[in-house]
mmCIF file of C-alpha atoms and ligand atoms in Angstrom:
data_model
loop_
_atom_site.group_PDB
_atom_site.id
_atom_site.type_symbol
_atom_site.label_atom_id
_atom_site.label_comp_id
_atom_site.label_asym_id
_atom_site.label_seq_id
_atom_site.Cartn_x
_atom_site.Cartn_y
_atom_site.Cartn_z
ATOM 1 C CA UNK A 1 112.347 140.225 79.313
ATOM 2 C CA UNK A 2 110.555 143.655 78.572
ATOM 3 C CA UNK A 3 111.604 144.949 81.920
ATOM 4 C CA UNK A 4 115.205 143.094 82.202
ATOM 5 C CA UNK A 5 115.926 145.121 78.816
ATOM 6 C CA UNK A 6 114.153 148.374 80.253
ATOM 7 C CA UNK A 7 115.843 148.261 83.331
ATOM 8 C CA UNK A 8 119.477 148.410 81.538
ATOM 9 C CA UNK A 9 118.647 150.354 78.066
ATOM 10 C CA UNK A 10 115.479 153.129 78.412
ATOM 11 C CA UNK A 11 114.835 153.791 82.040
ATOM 12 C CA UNK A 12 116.497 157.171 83.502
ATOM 13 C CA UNK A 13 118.251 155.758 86.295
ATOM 14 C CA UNK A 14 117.889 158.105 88.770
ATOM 15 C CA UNK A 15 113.497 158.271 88.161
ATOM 16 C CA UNK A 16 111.027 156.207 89.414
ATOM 17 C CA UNK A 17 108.835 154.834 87.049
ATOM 18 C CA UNK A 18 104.924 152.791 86.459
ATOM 19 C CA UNK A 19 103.849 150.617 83.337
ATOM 20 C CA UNK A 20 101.644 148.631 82.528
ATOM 21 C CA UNK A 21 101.771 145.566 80.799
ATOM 22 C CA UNK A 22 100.129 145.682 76.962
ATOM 23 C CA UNK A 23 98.402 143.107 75.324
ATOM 24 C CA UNK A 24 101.411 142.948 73.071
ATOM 25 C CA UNK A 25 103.979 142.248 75.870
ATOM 26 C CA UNK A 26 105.467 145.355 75.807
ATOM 27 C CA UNK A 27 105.743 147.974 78.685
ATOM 28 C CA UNK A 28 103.646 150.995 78.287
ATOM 29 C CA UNK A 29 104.613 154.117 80.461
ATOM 30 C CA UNK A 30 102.140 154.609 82.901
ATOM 31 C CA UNK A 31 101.900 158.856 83.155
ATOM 32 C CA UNK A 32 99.162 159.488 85.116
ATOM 33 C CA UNK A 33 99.620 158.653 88.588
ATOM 34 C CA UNK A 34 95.983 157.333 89.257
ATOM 35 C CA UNK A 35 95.534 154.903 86.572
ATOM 36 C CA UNK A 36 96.787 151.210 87.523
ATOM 37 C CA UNK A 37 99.859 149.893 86.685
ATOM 38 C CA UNK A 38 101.659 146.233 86.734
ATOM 39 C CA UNK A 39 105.315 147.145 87.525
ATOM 40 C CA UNK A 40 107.111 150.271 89.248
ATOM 41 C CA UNK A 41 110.903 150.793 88.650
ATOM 42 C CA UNK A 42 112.311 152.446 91.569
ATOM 43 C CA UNK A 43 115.777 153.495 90.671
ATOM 44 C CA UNK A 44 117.263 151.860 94.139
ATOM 45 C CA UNK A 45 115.294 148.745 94.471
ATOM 46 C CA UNK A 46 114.773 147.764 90.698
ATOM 47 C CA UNK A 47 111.707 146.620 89.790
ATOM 48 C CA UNK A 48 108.028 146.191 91.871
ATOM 49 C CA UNK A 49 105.351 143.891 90.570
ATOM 50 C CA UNK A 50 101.701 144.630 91.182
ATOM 51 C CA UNK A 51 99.716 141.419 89.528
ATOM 52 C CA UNK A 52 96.050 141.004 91.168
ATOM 53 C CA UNK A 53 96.369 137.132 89.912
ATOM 54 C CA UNK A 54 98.432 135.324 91.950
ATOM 55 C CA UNK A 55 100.061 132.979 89.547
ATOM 56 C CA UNK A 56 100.954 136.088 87.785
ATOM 57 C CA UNK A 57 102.778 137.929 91.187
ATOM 58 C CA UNK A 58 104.523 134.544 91.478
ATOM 59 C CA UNK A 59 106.492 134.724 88.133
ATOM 60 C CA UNK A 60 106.915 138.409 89.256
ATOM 61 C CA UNK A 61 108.348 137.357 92.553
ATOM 62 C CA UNK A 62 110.682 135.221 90.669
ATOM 63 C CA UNK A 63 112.132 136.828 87.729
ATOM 64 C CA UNK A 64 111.831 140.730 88.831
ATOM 65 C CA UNK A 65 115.165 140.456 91.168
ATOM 66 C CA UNK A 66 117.028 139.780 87.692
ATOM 67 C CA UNK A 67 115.731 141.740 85.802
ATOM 68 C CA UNK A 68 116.333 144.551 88.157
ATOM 69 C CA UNK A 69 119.839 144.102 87.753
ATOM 70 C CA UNK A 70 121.759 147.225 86.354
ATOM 71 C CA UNK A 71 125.609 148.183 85.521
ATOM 72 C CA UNK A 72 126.025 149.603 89.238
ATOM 73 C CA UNK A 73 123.569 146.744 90.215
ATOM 74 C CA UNK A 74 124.772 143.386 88.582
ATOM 75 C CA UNK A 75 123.405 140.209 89.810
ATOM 76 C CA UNK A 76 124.699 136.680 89.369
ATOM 77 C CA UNK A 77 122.723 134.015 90.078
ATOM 78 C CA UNK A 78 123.076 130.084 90.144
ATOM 79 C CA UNK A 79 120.759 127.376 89.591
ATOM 80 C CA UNK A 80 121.011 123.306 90.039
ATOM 81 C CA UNK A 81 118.319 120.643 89.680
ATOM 82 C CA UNK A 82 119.272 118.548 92.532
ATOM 83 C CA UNK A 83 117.479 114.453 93.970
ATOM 84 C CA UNK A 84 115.993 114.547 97.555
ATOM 85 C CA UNK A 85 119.262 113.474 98.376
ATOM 86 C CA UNK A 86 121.542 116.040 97.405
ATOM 87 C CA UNK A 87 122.805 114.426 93.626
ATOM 88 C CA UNK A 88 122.669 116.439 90.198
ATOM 89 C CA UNK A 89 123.428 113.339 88.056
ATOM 90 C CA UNK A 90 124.795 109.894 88.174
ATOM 91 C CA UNK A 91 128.068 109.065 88.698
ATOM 92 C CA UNK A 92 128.564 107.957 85.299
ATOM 93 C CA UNK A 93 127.222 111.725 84.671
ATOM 94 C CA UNK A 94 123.998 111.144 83.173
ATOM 95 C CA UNK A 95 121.154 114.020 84.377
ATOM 96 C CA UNK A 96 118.957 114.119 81.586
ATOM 97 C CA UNK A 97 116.592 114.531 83.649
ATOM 98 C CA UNK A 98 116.773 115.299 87.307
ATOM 99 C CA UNK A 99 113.683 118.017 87.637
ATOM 100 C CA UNK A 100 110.997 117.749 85.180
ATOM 101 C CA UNK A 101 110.294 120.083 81.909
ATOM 102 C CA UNK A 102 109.010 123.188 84.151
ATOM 103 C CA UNK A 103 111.939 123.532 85.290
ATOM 104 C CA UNK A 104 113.886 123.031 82.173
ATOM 105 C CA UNK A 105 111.669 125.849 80.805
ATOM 106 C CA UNK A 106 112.240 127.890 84.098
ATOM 107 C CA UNK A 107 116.281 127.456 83.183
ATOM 108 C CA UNK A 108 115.772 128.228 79.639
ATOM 109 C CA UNK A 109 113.936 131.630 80.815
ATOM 110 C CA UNK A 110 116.648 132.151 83.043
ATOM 111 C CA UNK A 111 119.377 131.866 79.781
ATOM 112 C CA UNK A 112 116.975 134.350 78.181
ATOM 113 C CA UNK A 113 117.062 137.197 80.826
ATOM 114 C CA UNK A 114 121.058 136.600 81.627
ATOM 115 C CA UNK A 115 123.723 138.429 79.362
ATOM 116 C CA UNK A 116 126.369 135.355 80.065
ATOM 117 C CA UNK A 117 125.967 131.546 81.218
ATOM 118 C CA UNK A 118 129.021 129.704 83.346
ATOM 119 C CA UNK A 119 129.755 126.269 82.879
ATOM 120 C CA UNK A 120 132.477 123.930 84.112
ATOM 121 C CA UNK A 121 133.884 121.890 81.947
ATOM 122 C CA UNK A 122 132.480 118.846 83.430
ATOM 123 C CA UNK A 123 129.222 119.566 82.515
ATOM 124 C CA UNK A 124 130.456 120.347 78.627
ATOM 125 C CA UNK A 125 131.969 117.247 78.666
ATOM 126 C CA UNK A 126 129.359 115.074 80.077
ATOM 127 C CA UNK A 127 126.203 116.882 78.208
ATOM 128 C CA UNK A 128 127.779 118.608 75.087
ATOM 129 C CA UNK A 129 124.986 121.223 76.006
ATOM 130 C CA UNK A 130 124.287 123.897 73.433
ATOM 131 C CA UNK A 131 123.413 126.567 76.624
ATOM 132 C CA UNK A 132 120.527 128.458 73.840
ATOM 133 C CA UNK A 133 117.341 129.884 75.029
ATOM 134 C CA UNK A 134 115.487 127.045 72.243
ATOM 135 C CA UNK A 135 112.272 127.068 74.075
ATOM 136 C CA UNK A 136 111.672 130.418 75.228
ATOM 137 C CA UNK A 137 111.775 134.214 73.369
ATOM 138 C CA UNK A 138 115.319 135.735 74.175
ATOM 139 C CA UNK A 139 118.344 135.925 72.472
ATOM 140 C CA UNK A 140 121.007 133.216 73.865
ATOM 141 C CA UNK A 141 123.154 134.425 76.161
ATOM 142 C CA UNK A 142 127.086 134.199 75.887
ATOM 143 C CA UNK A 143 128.449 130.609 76.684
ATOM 144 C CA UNK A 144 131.247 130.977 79.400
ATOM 145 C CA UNK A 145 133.368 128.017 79.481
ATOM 146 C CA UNK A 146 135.653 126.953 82.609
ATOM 147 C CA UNK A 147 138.620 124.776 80.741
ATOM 148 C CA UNK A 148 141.876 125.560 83.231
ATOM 149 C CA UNK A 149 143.659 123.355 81.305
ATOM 150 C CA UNK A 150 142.046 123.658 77.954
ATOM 151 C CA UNK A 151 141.523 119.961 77.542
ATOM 152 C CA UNK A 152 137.832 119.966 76.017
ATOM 153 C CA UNK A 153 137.453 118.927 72.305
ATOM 154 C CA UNK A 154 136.946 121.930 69.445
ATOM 155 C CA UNK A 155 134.370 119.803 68.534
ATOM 156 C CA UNK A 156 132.106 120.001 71.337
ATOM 157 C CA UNK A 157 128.312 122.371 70.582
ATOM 158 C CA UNK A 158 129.728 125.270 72.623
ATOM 159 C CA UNK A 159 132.784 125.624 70.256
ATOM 160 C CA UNK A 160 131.513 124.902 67.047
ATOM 161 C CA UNK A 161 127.650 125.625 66.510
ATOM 162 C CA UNK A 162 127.619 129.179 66.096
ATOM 163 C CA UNK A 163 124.180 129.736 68.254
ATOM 164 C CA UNK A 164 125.957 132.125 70.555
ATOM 165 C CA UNK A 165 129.627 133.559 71.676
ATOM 166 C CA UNK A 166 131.877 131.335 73.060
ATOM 167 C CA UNK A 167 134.210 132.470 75.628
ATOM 168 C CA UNK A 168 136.548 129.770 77.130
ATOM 169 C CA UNK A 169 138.087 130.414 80.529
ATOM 170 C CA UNK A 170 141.828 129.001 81.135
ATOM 171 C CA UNK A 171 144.291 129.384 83.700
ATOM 172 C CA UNK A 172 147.165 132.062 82.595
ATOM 173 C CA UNK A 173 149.419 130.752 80.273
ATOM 174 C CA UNK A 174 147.326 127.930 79.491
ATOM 175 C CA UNK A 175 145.849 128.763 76.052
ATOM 176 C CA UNK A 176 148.332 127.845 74.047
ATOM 177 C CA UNK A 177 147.052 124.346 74.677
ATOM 178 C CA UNK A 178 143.307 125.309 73.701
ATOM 179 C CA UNK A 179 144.813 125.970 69.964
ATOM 180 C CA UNK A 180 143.377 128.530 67.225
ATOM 181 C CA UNK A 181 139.645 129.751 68.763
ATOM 182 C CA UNK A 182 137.333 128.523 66.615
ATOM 183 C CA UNK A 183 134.496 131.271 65.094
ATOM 184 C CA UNK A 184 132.572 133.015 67.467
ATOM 185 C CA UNK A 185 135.278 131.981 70.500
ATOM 186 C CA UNK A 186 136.985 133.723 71.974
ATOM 187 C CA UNK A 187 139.692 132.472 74.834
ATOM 188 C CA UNK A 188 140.381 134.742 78.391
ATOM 189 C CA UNK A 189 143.100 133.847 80.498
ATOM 190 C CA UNK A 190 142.268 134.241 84.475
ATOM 191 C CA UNK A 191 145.063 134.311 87.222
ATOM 192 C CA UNK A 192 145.202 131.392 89.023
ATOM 193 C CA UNK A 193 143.329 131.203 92.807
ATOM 194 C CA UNK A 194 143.066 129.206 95.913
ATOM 195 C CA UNK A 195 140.707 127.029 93.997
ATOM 196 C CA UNK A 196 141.813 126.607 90.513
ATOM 197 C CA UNK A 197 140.681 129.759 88.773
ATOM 198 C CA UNK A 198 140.353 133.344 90.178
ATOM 199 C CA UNK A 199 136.644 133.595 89.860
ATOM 200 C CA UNK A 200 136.548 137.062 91.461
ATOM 201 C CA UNK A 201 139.242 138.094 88.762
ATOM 202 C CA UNK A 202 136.875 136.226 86.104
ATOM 203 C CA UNK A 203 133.680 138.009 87.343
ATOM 204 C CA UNK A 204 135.575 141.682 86.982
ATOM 205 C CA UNK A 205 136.113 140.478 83.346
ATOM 206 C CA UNK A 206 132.673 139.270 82.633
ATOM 207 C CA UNK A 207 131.415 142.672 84.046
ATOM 208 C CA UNK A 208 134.000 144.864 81.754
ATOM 209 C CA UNK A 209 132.552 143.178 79.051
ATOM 210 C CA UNK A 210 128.978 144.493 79.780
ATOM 211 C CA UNK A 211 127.786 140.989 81.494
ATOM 212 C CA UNK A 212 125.443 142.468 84.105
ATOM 213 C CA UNK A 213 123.402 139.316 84.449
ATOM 214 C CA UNK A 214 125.483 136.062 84.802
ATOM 215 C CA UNK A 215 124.035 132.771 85.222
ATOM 216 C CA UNK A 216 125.888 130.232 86.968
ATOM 217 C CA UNK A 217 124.944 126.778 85.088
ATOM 218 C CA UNK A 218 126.517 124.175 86.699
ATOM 219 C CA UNK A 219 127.414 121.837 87.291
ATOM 220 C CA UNK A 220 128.100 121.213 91.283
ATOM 221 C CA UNK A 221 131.945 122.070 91.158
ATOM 222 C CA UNK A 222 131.331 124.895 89.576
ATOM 223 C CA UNK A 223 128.342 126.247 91.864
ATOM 224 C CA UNK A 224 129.795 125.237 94.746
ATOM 225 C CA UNK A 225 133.314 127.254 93.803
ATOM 226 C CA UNK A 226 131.519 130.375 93.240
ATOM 227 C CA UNK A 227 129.139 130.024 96.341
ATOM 228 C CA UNK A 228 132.963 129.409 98.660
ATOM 229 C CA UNK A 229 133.950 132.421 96.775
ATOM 230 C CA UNK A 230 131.358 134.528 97.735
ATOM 231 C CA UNK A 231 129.822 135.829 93.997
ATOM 232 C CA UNK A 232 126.551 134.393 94.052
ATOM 233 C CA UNK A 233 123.921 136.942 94.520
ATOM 234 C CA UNK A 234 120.610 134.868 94.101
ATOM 235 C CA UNK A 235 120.860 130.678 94.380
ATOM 236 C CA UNK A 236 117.865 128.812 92.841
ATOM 237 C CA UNK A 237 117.996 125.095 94.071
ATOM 238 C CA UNK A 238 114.949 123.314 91.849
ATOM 239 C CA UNK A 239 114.530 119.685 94.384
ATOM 240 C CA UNK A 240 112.711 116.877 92.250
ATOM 241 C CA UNK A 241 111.397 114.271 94.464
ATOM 242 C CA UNK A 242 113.983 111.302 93.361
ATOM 243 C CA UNK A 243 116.620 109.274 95.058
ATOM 244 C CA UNK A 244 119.806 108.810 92.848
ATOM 245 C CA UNK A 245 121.483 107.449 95.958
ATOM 246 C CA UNK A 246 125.138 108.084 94.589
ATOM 247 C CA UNK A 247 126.884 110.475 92.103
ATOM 248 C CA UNK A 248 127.991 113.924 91.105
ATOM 249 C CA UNK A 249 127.209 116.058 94.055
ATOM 250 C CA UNK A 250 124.667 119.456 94.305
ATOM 251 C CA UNK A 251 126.641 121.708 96.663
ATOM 252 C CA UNK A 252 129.243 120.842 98.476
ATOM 253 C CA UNK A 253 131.386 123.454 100.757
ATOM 254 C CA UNK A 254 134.414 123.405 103.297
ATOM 255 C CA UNK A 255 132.889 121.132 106.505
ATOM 256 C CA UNK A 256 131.681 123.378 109.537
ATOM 257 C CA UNK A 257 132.517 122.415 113.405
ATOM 258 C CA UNK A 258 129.203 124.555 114.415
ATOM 259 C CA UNK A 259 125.871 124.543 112.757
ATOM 260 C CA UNK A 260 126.030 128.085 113.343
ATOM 261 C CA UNK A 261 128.741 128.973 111.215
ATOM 262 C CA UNK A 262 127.140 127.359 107.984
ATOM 263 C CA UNK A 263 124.559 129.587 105.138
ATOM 264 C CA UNK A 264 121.111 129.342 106.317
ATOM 265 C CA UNK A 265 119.378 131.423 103.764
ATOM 266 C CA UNK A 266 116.715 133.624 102.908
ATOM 267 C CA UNK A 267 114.344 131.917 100.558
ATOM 268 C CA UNK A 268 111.222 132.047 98.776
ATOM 269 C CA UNK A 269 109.759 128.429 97.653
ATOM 270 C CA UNK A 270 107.689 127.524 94.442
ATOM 271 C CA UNK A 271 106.161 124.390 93.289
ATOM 272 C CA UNK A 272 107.732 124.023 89.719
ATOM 273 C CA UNK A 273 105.546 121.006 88.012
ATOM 274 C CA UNK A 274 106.424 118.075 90.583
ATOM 275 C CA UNK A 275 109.549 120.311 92.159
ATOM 276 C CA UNK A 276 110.411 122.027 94.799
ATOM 277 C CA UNK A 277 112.139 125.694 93.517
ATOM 278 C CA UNK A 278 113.865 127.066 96.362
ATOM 279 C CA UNK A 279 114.769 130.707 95.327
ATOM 280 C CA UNK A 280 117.384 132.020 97.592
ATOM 281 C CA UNK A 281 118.786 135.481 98.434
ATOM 282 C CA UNK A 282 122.125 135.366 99.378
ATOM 283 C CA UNK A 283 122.290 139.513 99.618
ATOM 284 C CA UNK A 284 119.518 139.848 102.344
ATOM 285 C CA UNK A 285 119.203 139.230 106.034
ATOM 286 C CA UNK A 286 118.701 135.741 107.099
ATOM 287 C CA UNK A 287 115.540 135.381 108.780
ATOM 288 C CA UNK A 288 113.390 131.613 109.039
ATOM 289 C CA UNK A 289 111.778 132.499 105.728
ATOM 290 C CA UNK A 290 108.815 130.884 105.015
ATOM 291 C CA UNK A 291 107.930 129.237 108.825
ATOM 292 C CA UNK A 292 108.240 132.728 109.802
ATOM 293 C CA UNK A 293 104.315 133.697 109.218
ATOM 294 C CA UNK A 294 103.348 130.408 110.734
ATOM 295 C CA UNK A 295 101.828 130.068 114.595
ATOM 296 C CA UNK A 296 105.077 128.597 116.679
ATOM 297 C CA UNK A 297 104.529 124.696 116.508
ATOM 298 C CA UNK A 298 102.268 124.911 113.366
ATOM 299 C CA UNK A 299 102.441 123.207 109.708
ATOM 300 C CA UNK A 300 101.160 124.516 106.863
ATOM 301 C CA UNK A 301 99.875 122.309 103.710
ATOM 302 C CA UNK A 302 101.677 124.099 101.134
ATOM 303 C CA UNK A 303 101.279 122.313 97.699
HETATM 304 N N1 NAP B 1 121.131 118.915 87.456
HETATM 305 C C1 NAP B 1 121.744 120.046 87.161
HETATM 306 O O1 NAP B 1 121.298 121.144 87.515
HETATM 307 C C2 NAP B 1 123.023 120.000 86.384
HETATM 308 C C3 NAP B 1 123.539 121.182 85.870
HETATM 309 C C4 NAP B 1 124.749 121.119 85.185
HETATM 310 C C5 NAP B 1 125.409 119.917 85.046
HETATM 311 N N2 NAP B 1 124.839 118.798 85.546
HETATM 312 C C6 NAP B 1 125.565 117.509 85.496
HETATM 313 O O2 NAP B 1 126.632 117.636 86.428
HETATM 314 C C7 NAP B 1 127.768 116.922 85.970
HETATM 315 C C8 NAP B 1 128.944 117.859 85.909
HETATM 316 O O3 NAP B 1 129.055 118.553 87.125
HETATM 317 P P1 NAP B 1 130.392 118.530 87.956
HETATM 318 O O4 NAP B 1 130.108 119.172 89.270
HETATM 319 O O5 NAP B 1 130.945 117.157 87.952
HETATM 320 O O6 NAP B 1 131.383 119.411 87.071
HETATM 321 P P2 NAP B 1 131.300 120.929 86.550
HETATM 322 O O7 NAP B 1 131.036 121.874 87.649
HETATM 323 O O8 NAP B 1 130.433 120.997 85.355
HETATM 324 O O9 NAP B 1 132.774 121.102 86.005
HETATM 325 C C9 NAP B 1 133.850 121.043 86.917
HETATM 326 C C10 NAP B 1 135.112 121.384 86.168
HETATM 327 O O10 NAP B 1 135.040 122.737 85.686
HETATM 328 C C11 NAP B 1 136.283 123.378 85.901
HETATM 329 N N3 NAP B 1 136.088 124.340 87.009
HETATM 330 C C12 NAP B 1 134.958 124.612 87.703
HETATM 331 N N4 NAP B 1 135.190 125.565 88.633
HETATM 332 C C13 NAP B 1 136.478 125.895 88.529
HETATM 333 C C14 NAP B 1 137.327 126.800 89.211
HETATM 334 N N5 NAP B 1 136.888 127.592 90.199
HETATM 335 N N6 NAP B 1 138.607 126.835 88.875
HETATM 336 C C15 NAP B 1 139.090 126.045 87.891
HETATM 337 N N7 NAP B 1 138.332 125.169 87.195
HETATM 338 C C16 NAP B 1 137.052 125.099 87.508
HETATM 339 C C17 NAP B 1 137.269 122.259 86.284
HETATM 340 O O11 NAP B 1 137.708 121.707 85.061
HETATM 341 P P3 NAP B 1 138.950 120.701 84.935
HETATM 342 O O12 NAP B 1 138.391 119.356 85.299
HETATM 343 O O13 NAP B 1 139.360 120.781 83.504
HETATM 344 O O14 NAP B 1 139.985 121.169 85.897
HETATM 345 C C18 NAP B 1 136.334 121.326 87.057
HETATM 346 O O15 NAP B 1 136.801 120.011 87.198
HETATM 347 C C19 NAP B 1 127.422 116.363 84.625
HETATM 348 O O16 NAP B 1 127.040 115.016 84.795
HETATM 349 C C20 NAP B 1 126.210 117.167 84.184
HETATM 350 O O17 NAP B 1 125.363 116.395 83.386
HETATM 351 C C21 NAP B 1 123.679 118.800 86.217
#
C-alpha cells in the first residue's frame, strides 16, 4: 500500500530510488547506497523487491506490478475465482464461495491497492456486494457499475450504503431510466460498442478521472468483455479444486479454428490456501512460464 501510494504521490518520477521497510510499515528512504534495502523504484520499471524470506518476495512478486502503476503507467487488472472446470458460480448464481478465505483476503487487498473496481451488473444483482476493502487496511476503492440499461434497483449496497463512490455505467441516452443518482453516485454515459458498452471509451473516462489502478471484479461477462477488448493488463485466475459441473461461466472468448491463434500467457503461479493463483501478464512476451526452468520431460512437485 506504502509503495502503491509512493509510487503515484512522493517519488520524483524521473529518479531511481531504495527503502527499506520500517517496523512501522512505512517506507524509509534508503540514502546511502551500501546499506540494504527492501524495494528499489526505478522510474521505468516501477517497483523491485529484495525480501531474503521467501514468503515475503512472494507477496512482492505479486502485488509490486500494481503498485508500480503510475499516470503514464496505469494498469488494470482482473481477477475471477473459478471450479476445476471453468464455473464462477451456479447457475442459479450462487458463488459464495468458490476459492477459499485466502483468496477472499487476496481480493480484498487487491480493492485496497486499486483506485476503481468494475462490476457487471450481474454480479450486483446476484451478490448485492458492498465492493469495500472490510478486511484489509486501505481505503475502498470507487464502485464502477456496468447497468447499459439502468435496470438495477436504487436499493441495492452499491447505491445506497455510502462506504464508497458509486459510479454507474449506462449506454448513451440511457440514464434517464436510472432516475435521480442517489448520494455518493454518480451516473456516466459511454457510447455504445460492438459489445454492448465502449469499454475502451469507459477506460479513457476512468483514467481522466485519476483511476490509475482499475480492478476488473467480475463477474465472467464482464472479464471476458474486457479481455476481447484488449484492456486487461494483468489477469489473476484464483482455481479452487471443485467441480460445479454447470453454471455461470469463468472466461469465455470468440471460438478459435487454430490453437495457435488463442492467449497462451505469461504467468506466475501461487498456492493461495487450497488454490491455485495463476497471476498472468498479458503485457509481456509469451514464453512456457513456469515448465520453462524444468529438464525437457520432467515434473516438478510444486505444492
Ligand atoms: N467467482 C468469482 O470470481 C465471481 C466474481 C464476480 C461475480 N461472480 C458471480 O458471477 C455471477 C455474475 O457473473 P456474470 O458473468 O453472469 O455477469 P456479470 O459479468 O457480473 O454481469 C454481466 C452484465 O453486466 C453488464 N455488462 C458487462 N459487460 C458489459 C459490456 N461490455 N457492455 C455492456 N454491458 C456489460 C451487462 O448488463 P445487462 O444484463 O444489464 O445488459 C451484462 O449482462 C454471479 O453469480 C456472481 O455471484 C463470481
Amino acid at each position: 500500500m506504502q509503495a502503491a501510494a509512493q509510487a503515484v504521490e512522493l517519488l520524483d518520477p524521473g529518479r531511481a530510488a531504495r527503502f527499506r521497510l520500517e517496523p512501522t510499515g512505512h517506507l524509509g528512504l534508503v540514502e546511502d547506497g551500501n546499506s540494504p534495502a527492501d524495494l528499489s523504484w526505478n522510474p521505468l520499471r516501477g517497483w523491485q523487491g529484495h525480501a531474503t524470506e521467501p514468503a515475503a518476495q512472494a507477496l512482492l512478486d505479486l502485488y509490486l506490478p500494481i503498485s508500480s502503476a503510475t499516470a503514464g503507467r496505469p494498469i488494470t487488472i482482473a481477477h475471477l475465482g473459478q471450479s476445476l472446470d471453468g464455473f464462477i458460480a451456479t447457475p442459479s448464481g450462487d458463488s459464495s464461495f468458490v476459492t477459499g478465505p485466502e483468496n477472499i483476503l487476496h481480493l480484498h487487498r487487491l480493492r485496497a491497492l486499486c483506485d476503481a473496481v468494475v462490476v457487471g451488473a450481474g454480479t450486483v444483482r446476484a451478490d448485492n456486494p458492498r465492493l469495500t476493502t472490510r478486511l484489509v487496511a486501505g481505503r475502498n476503492p470507487a464502485r464502477i457499475i456496468l447497468d447499459p440499461t439502468c435496470r438495477l434497483s436504487p436499493r441495492l449496497s452499491v447505491f445506497s450504503d455510502g462506504q464508497a463512490d458509486t459510479l454507474r455505467v449506462c449506454v448513451a441516452g440511457k440514464s434517464v431510466a436510472c432516475g435521480a443518482p442517489a448520494v455518493g453516485e454518480s451516473l456516466l454515459e459511454v457510447p455504445a460498442g460492438d459489445a454492448g458498452l465502449d469499454l475502451a471509451e469507459l477506460m479513457k473516462a476512468l483514467r481522466a478521472r485519476g483511476y490509475r489502478r482499475v480492478l476488473i471484479e467480475g463477474g465472467g461477462v464482464t472479464v471476458s468483455s474486457f479481455l476481447q477488448a484488449g484492456l486487461i493488463d494483468r489477469l489473476h485466475i484464483a482455481v479452487a479444486p471443485m467441480l460445479i459441473g454447470e453454471g455461470r461461466p469463468a472466461v469465455r472468448l470468440p471460438p478459435q479454428g487454430r490453437l495457435q491463434d488463442c492467449l497462451r500467457l505469461r504467468h506466475r503461479i501461487y498456492q493461495s490456501g487450497n488454490d491455485i493463483l495463476f497471476d498472468c501478464d498479458l503485457r509481456s512476451p509469451v514464453d512456457t512460464g513456469f515448465a520453462s526452468s524444468l529438464r525437457p520431460g520432467s515434473v516438478q512437485r510444486v505444492l
